[in-house]
Coordinates of C-alpha atoms and ligand atoms in Angstrom, one line a residue:
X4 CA 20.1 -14.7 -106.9
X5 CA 20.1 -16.9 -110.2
X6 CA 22.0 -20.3 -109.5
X7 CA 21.8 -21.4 -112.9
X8 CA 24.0 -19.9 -116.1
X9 CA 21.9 -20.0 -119.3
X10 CA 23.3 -19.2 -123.0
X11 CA 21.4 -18.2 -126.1
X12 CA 21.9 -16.7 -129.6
X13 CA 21.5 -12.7 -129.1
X14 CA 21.9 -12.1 -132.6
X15 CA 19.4 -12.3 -135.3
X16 CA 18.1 -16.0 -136.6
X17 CA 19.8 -17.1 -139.0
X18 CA 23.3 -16.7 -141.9
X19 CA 25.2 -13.6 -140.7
X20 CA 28.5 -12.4 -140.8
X21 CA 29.1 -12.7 -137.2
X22 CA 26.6 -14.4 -134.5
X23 CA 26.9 -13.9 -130.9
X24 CA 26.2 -16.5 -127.7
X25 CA 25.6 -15.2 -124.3
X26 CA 26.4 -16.8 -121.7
X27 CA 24.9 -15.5 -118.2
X28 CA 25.0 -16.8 -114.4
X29 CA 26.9 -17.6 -112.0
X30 CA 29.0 -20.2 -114.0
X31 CA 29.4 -18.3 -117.1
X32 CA 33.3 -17.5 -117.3
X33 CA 33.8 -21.2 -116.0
X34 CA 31.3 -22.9 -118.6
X35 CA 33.0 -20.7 -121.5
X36 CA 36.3 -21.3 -120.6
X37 CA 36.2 -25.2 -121.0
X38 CA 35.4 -24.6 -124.7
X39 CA 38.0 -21.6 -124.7
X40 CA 41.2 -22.4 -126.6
X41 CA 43.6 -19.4 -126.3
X42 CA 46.8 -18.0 -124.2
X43 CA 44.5 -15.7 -122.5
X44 CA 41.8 -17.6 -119.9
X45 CA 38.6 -15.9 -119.9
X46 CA 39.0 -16.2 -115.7
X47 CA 42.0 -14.2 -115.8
X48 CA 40.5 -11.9 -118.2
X49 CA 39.1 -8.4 -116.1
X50 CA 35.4 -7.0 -116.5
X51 CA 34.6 -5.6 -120.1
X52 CA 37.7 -7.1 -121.8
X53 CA 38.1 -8.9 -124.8
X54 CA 40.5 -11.5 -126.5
X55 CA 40.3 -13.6 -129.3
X56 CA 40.6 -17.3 -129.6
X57 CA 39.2 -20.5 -130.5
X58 CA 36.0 -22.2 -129.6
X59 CA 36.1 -25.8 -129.6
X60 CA 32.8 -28.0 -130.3
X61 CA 31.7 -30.8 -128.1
X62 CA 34.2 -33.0 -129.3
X63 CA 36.6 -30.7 -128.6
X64 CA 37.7 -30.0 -131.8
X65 CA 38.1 -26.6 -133.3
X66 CA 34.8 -25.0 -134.4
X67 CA 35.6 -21.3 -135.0
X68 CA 38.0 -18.2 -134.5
X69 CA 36.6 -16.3 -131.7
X70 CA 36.4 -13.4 -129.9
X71 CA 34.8 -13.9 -126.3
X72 CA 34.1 -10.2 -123.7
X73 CA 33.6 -10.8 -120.6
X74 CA 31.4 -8.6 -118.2
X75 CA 31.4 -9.2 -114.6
X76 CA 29.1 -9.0 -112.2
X77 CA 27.3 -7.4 -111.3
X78 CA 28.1 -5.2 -114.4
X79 CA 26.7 -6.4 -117.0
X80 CA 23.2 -6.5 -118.2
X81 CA 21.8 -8.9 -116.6
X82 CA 23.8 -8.0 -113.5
X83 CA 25.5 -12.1 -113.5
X84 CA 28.4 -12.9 -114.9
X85 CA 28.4 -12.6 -118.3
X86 CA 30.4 -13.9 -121.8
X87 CA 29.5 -12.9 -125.0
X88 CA 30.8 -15.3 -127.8
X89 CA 31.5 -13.7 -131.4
X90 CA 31.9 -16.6 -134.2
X91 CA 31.0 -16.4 -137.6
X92 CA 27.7 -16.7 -138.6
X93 CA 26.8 -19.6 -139.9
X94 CA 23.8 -21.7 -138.5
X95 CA 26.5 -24.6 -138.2
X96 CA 28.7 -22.9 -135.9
X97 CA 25.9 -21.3 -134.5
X98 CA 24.1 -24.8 -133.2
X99 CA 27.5 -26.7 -132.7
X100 CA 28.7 -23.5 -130.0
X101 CA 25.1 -23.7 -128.3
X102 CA 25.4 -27.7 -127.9
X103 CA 29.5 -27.2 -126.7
X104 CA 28.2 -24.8 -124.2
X105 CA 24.8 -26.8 -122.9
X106 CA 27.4 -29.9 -122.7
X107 CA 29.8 -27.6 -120.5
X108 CA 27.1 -26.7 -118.4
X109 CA 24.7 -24.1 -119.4
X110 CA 21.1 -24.7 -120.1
X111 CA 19.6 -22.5 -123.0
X112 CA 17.4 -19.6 -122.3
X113 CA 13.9 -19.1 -122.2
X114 CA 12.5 -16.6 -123.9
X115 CA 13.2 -13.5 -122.8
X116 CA 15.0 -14.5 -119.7
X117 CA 18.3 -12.7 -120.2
X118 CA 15.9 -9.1 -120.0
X119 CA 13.6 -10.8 -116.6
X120 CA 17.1 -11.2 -115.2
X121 CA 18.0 -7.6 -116.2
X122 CA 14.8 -6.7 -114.2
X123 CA 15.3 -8.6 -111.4
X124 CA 18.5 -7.7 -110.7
X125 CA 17.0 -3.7 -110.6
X126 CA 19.2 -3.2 -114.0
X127 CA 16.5 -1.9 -115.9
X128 CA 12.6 -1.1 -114.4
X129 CA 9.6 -3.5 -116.8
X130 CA 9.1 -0.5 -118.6
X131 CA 12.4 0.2 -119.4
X132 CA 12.7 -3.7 -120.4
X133 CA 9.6 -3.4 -123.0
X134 CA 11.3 -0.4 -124.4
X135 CA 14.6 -2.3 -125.3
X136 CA 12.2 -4.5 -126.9
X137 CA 10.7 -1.7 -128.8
X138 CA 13.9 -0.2 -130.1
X139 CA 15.0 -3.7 -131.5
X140 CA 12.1 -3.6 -133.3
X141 CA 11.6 -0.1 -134.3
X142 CA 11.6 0.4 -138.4
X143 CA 11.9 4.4 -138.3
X144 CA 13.8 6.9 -136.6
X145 CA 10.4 8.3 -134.6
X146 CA 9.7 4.7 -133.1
X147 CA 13.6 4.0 -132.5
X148 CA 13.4 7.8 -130.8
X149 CA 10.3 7.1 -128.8
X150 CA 11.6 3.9 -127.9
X151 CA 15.3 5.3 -126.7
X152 CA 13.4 7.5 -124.1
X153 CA 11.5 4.7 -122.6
X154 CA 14.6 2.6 -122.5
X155 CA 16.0 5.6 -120.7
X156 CA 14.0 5.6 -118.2
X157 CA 12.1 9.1 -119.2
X158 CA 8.3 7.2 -118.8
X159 CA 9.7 5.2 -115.8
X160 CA 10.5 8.4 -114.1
X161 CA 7.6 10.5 -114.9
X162 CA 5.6 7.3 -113.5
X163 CA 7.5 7.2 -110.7
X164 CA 7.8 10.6 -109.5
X165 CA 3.6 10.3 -109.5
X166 CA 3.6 7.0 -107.3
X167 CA 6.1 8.2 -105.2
X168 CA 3.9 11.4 -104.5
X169 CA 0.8 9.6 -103.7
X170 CA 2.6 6.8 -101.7
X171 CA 3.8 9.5 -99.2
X172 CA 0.2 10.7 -99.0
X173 CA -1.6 7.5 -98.7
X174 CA 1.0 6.7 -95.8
X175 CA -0.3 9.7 -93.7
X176 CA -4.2 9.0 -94.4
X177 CA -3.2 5.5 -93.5
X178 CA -1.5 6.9 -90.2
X179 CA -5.1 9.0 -89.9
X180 CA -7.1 5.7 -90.0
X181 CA -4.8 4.4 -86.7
X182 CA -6.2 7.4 -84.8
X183 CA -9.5 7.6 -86.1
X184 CA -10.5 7.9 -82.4
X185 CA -9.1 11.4 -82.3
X186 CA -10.0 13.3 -85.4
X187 CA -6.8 14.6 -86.5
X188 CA -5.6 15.2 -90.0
X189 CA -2.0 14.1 -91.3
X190 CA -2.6 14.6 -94.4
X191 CA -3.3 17.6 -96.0
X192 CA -6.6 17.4 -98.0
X193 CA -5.6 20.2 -100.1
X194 CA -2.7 18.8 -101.1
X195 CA -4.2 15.3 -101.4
X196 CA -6.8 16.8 -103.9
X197 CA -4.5 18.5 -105.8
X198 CA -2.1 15.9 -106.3
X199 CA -4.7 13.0 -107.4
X200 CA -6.4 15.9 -109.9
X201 CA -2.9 16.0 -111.4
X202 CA -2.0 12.5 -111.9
X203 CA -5.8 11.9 -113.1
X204 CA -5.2 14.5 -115.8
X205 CA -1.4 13.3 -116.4
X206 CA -2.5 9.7 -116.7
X207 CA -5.7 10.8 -118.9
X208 CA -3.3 12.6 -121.3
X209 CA -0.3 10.0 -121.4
X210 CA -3.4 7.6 -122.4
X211 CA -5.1 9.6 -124.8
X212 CA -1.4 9.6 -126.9
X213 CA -1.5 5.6 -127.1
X214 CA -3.0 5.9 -130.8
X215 CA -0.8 8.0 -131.9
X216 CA 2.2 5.8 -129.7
X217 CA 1.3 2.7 -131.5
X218 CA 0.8 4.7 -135.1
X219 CA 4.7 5.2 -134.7
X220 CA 5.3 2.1 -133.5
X221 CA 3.7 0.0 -135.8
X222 CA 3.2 2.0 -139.4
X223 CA 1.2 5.3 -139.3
X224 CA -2.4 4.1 -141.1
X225 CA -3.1 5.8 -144.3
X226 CA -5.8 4.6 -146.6
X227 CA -5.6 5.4 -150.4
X228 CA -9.2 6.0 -151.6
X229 CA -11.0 7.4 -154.6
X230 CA -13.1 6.4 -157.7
X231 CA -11.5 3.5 -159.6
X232 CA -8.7 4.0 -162.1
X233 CA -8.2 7.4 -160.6
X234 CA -4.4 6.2 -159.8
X235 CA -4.3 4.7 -156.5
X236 CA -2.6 2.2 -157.2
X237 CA -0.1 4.0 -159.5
X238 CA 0.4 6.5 -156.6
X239 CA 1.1 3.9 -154.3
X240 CA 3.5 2.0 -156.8
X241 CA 5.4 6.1 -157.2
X242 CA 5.4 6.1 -153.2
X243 CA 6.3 2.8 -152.4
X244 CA 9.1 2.6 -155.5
X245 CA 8.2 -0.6 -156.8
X246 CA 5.6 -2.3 -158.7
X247 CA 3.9 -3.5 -155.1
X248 CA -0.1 -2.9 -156.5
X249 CA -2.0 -4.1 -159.3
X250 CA -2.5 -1.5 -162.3
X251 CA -4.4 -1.7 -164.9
X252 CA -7.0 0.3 -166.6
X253 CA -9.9 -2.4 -166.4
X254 CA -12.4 -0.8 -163.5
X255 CA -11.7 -2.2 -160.5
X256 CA -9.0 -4.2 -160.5
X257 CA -8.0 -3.5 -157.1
X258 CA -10.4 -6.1 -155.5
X259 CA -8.6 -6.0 -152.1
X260 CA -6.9 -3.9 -149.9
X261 CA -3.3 -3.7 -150.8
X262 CA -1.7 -3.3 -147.5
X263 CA 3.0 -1.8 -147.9
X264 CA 4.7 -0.3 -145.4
X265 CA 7.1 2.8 -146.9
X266 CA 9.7 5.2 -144.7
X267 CA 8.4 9.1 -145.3
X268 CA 10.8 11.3 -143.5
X269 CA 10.9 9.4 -140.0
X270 CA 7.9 7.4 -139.9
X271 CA 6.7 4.3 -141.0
X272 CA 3.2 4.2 -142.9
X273 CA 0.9 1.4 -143.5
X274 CA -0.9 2.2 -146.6
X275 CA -3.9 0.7 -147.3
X276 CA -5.3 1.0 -151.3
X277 CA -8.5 0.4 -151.2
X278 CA -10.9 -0.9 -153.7
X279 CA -13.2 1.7 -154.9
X280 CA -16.5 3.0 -153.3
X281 CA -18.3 2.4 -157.1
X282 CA -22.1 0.6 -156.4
X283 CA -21.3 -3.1 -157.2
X284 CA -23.4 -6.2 -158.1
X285 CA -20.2 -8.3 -158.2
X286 CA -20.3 -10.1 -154.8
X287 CA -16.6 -10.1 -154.5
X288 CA -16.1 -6.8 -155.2
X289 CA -18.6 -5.5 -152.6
X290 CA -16.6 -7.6 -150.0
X291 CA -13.2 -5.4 -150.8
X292 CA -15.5 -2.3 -150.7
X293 CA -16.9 -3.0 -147.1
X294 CA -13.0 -3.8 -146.7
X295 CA -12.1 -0.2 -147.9
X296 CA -14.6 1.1 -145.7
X297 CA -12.8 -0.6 -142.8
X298 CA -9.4 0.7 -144.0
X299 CA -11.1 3.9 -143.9
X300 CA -12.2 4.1 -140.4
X301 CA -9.0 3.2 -139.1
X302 CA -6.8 5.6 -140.9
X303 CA -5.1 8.3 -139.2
X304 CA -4.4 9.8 -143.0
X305 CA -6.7 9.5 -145.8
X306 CA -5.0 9.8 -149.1
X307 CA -7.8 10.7 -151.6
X308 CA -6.6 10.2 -155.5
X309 CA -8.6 12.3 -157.8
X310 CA -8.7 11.7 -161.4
X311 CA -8.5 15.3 -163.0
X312 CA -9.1 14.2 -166.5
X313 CA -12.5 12.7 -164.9
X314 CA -14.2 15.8 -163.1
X315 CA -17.9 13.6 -163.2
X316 CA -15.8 10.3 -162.0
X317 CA -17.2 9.1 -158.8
X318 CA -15.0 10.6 -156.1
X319 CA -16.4 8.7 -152.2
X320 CA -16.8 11.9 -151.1
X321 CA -19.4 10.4 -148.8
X322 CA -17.6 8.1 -147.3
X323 CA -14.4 10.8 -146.6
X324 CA -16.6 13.4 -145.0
X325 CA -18.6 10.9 -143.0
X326 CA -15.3 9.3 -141.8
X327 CA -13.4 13.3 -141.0
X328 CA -16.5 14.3 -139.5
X329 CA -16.3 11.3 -136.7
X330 CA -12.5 11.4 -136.6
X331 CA -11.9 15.2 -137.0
X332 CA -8.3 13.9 -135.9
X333 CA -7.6 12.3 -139.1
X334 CA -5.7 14.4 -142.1
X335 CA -7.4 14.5 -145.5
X336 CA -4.5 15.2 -148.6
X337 CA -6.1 15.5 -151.8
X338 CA -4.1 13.9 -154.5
X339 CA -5.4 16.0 -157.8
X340 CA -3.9 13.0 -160.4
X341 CA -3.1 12.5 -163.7
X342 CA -2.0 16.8 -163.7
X343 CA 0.5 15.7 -166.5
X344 CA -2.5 15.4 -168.8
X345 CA -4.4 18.3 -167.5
X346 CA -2.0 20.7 -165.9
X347 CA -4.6 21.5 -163.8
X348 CA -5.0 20.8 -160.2
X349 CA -8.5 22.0 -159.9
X350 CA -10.6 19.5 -157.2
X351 CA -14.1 20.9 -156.6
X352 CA -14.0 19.7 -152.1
X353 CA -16.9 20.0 -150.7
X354 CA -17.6 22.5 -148.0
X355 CA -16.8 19.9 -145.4
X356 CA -13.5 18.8 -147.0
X357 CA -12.4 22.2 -147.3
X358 CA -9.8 21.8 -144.9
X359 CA -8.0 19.2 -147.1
X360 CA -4.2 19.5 -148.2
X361 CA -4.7 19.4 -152.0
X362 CA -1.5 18.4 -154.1
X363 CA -1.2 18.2 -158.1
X364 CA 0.8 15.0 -158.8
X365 CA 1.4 12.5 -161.4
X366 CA 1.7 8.6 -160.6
X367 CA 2.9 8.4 -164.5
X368 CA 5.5 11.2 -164.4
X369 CA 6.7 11.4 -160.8
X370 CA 6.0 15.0 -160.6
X371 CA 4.3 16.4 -157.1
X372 CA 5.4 12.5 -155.8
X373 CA 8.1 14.5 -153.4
X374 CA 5.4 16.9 -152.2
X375 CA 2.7 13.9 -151.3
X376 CA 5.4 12.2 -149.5
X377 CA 6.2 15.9 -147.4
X378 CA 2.3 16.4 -146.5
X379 CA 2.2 12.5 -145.7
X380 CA 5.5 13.5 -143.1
X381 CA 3.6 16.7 -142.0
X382 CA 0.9 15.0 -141.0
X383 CA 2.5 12.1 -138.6
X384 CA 4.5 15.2 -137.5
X385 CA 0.8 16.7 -136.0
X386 CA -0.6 13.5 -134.6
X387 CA 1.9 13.3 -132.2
X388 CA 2.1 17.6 -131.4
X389 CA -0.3 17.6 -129.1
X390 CA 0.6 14.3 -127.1
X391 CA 4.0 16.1 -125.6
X392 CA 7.4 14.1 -125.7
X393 CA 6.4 10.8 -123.8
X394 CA 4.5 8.6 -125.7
X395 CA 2.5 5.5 -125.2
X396 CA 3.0 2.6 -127.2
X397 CA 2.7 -0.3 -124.6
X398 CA -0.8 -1.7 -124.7
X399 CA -0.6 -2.9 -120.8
X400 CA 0.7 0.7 -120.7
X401 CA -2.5 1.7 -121.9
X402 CA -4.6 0.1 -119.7
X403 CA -2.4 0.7 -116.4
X404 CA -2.9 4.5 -117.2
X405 CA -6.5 4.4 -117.8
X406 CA -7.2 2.8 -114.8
X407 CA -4.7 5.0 -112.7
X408 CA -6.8 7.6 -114.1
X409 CA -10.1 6.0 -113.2
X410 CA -8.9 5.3 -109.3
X411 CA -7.5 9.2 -109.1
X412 CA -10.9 10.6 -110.8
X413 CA -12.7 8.8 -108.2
X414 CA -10.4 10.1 -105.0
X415 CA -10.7 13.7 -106.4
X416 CA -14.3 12.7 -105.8
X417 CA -13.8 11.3 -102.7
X418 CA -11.9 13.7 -101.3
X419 CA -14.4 16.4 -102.7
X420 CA -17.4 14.7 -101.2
X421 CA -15.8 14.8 -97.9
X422 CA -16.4 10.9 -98.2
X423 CA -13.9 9.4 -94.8
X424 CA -10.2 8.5 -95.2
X425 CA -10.4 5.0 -94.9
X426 CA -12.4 4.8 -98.7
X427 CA -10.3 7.5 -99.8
X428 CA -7.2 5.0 -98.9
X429 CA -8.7 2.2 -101.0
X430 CA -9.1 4.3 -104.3
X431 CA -5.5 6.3 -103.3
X432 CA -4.1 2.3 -103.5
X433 CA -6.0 1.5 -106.1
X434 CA -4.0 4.3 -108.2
X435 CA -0.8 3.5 -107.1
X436 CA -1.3 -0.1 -107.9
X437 CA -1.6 0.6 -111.5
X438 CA 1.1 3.0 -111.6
X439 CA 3.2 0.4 -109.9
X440 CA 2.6 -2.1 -112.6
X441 CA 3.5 -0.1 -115.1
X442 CA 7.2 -0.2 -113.9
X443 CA 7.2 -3.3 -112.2
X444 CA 7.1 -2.0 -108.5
X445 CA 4.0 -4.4 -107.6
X446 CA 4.6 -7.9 -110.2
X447 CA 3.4 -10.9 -109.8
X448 CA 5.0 -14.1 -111.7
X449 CA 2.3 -14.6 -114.1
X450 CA 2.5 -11.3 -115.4
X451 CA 6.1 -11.1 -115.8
X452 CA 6.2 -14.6 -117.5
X453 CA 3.1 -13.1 -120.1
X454 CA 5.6 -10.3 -120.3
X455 CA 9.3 -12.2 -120.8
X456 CA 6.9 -14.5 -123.1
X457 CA 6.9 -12.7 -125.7
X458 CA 10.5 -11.6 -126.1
X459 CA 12.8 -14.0 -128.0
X460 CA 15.4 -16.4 -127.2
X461 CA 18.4 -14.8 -126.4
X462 CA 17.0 -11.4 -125.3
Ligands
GDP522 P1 -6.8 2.7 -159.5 O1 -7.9 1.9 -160.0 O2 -7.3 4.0 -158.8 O3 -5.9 1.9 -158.6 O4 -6.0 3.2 -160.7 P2 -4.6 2.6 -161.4 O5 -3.5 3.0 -160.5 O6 -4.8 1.2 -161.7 O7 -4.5 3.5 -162.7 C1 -5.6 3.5 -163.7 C2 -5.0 3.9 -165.0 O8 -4.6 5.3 -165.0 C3 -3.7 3.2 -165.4 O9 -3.8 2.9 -166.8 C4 -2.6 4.1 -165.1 O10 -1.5 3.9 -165.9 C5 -3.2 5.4 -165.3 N1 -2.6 6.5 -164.5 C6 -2.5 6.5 -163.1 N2 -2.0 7.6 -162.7 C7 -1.7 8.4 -163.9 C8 -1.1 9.7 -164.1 O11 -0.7 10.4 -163.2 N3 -1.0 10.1 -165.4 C9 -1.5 9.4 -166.4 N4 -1.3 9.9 -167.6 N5 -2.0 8.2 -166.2 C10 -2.1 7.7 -165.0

């Protein structure tokens, strides 16, 4: 039970047309009402109301037109009281409310603390909570989507279901161990094998999908390479819309990796243009090549530009094939540039490329630019096909599920073996654990404080 009432900005940093306080705890109606000014007391107000008024400052002047709702508990979202305080946005108003409200009482927020309330008062599981994180930050409509369903409660449940499973088992080998005198069996092995194969396998593949998870998440990684002046840059400028990259038609110019972030269809890319592969004796230049090569290894798209009105250019073929052969995941699309001066989009792949998406474009006259950016959407569409619909973006996520997958690979074992209950009990507990962390059905304080850390004020 919270004793305290805390307040924060919940809206963006900053000038904005409206900003809004929150006020949450056990004092919250009270605490807003002494800097309420209007016929309508926010105490005789019911739950999920709203009225307008006047906020007055610490002086207890007027500071802004109002409109306050009020949410009791326990529903509201952080299952306390709760007042929400619409004013205008500027960062006056803003810091004058937030002092009125600390001098009526409140104290501001920590970071984070409105959602660790949310938790704690069973509103939302910790999964759940990192999700509504996620959606606030999600740039396109595949991480907003894969964020909605965690916020849902579609991981949680799936998690659950699994724990939930295995708890009932592990309660019956547990029951086993009090009568290991007699040699019975509660629990069925059979079933106890089957079970901990499925959730090692279910874990495994919810795991596996973490790269593509955090690809949506954060910007699918595409690297633009290919021989220099072959129109990486220009492609990129024609993707991006703007004149992010260098051009020129000096020989490597593009001594860096140019890193922009685009919307194709519903996914966010991070494109990379690379410096070109070219043999160098210019020290600085070989530094954005070993770059490039980086960029490379991490992409889940390589974008190769090929100069058609230069069939002997030097096309990194080396470095693409070497980089598809140890990834076969990634997608190779061929540019085949500068088409409007040779109409042409014949590429020469090698036998090991031959599975490339090649498309004729022009970075000069725009034409093919609406094709590249339909392969580019194609191929985040396929990263996540064979993931299924829950996806993993959450890094302690990650983890948890590996090493629920470990513990239930080693009970499989276990149990095959005909190894006795009481070790099978300790990997069994070892499983749940994770699982249990993953929602927040085992915490402790330090992980839910490295958790609510990294949330923002008024969150
Ligand atoms: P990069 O070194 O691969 O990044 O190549 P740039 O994008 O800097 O382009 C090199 C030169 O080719 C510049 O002069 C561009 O204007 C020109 N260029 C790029 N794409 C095209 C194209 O599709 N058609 C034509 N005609 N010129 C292009």
């Amino acid at each position: 039970m919270n004793t305290d009432t805390i307040c924060a900005i919940s809206t963006a940093p900053g000038v904005g047309g409206i900003a809004v306080a929150r006020v949450s705890g056990p004092r919250a109606i009270e605490i807003a009402d002494r800097l309420w000014h209007s016929r309508r007391r926010l105490h005789e107000m019911p739950s999920h109301t709203c009225a307008l008024g006047t906020v007055l400052d610490t002086r207890g002047e007027a500071l802004d037109s109002a409109v306050a709702t009020v949410f009791r508990a326990p529903a509201s979202f952080t299952g306390d009281d709760v007042v929400e305080l619409g004013v205008h946005g500027s960062a006056w108003v803003q810091r004058e409310l937030i002092m009125a409200l600390i001098g009526a009482g409140a104290r501001l927020a920590e970071p984070g603390e409105f959602s660790r309330r949310a938790f704690a008062a069973g509103k939302m599981d910790l999964a759940q909570t990192e999700a509504v994180a996620d959606l606030i930050a999600s740039t396109s409509r595949a991480a907003h989507r894969m964020a909605l369903s965690g916020m849902r409660g579609d991981f949680s449940k799936r998690i659950e279901d699994m724990r939930r499973q295995l708890v009932e088992l592990a309660a019956l080998l547990e029951l086993e161990l009090d009568f290991s005198e007699e040699d019975v069996e509660f629990a069925s092995r059979e079933r106890l094998t089957a079970l901990a194969a499925e959730v090692r396998d279910s874990t495994a593949r919810l795991a596996d999908g973490f790269a593509a998870g955090q690809a949506i998440r954060t910007g699918v990684p595409v690297a633009i390479v290919g021989a220099t002046n072959a129109g990486k840059s220009s492609i990129l400028n024609a993707l991006a819309g703007d004149d992010r990259a260098i051009v020129s038609d000096i020989h490597g110019t593009t001594r860096d990796v140019v890193e922009d972030t685009i919307t194709v269809g519903d996914y966010t890319l991070r494109l990379s243009d690379t410096a070109g592969f070219r043999d160098t004796a210019d020290a600085i230049e070989a530094m954005g090549i070993e770059r490039s090569r980086r960029a490379l290894g991490r992409a889940a798209i390589i974008l190769l530009v090929v100069d058609t009105t230069a069939p002997d250019a030097d096309v990194p073929w080396q470095d693409v094939v070497s980089t598809i052969n140890e990834a076969p995941d990634t997608t190779l699309i061929v540019a085949a540039n500068k088409c409007d001066l040779t109409g042409s989009a014949c590429v020469q792949l090698p036998p090991e490329a031959s599975r490339a998406i090649v498309i004729p474009t022009s970075a000069a006259t725009g034409a093919g630019i609406d094709s590249l950016r339909d392969a580019l959407a194609n191929a985040c569409r396929s990263l996540t096909a064979h993931t299924g619909d829950t996806l993993v973006a959450n890094a302690r996520h990650h983890q948890a599920l590996r090493d629920a997958s470990a513990a239930a690979a080693r009970t499989v074992d276990a149990l095959n073996a005909g190894i006795p209950g009481d070790l099978v009990a300790q990997d069994l507990r070892a499983c749940i654990d994770a699982l249990a962390s993953i929602t927040g059905a085992i915490s402790t304080p330090e992980i839910l404080a490295t958790i609510f850390s990294r949330f923002c004020i008024g969150k």
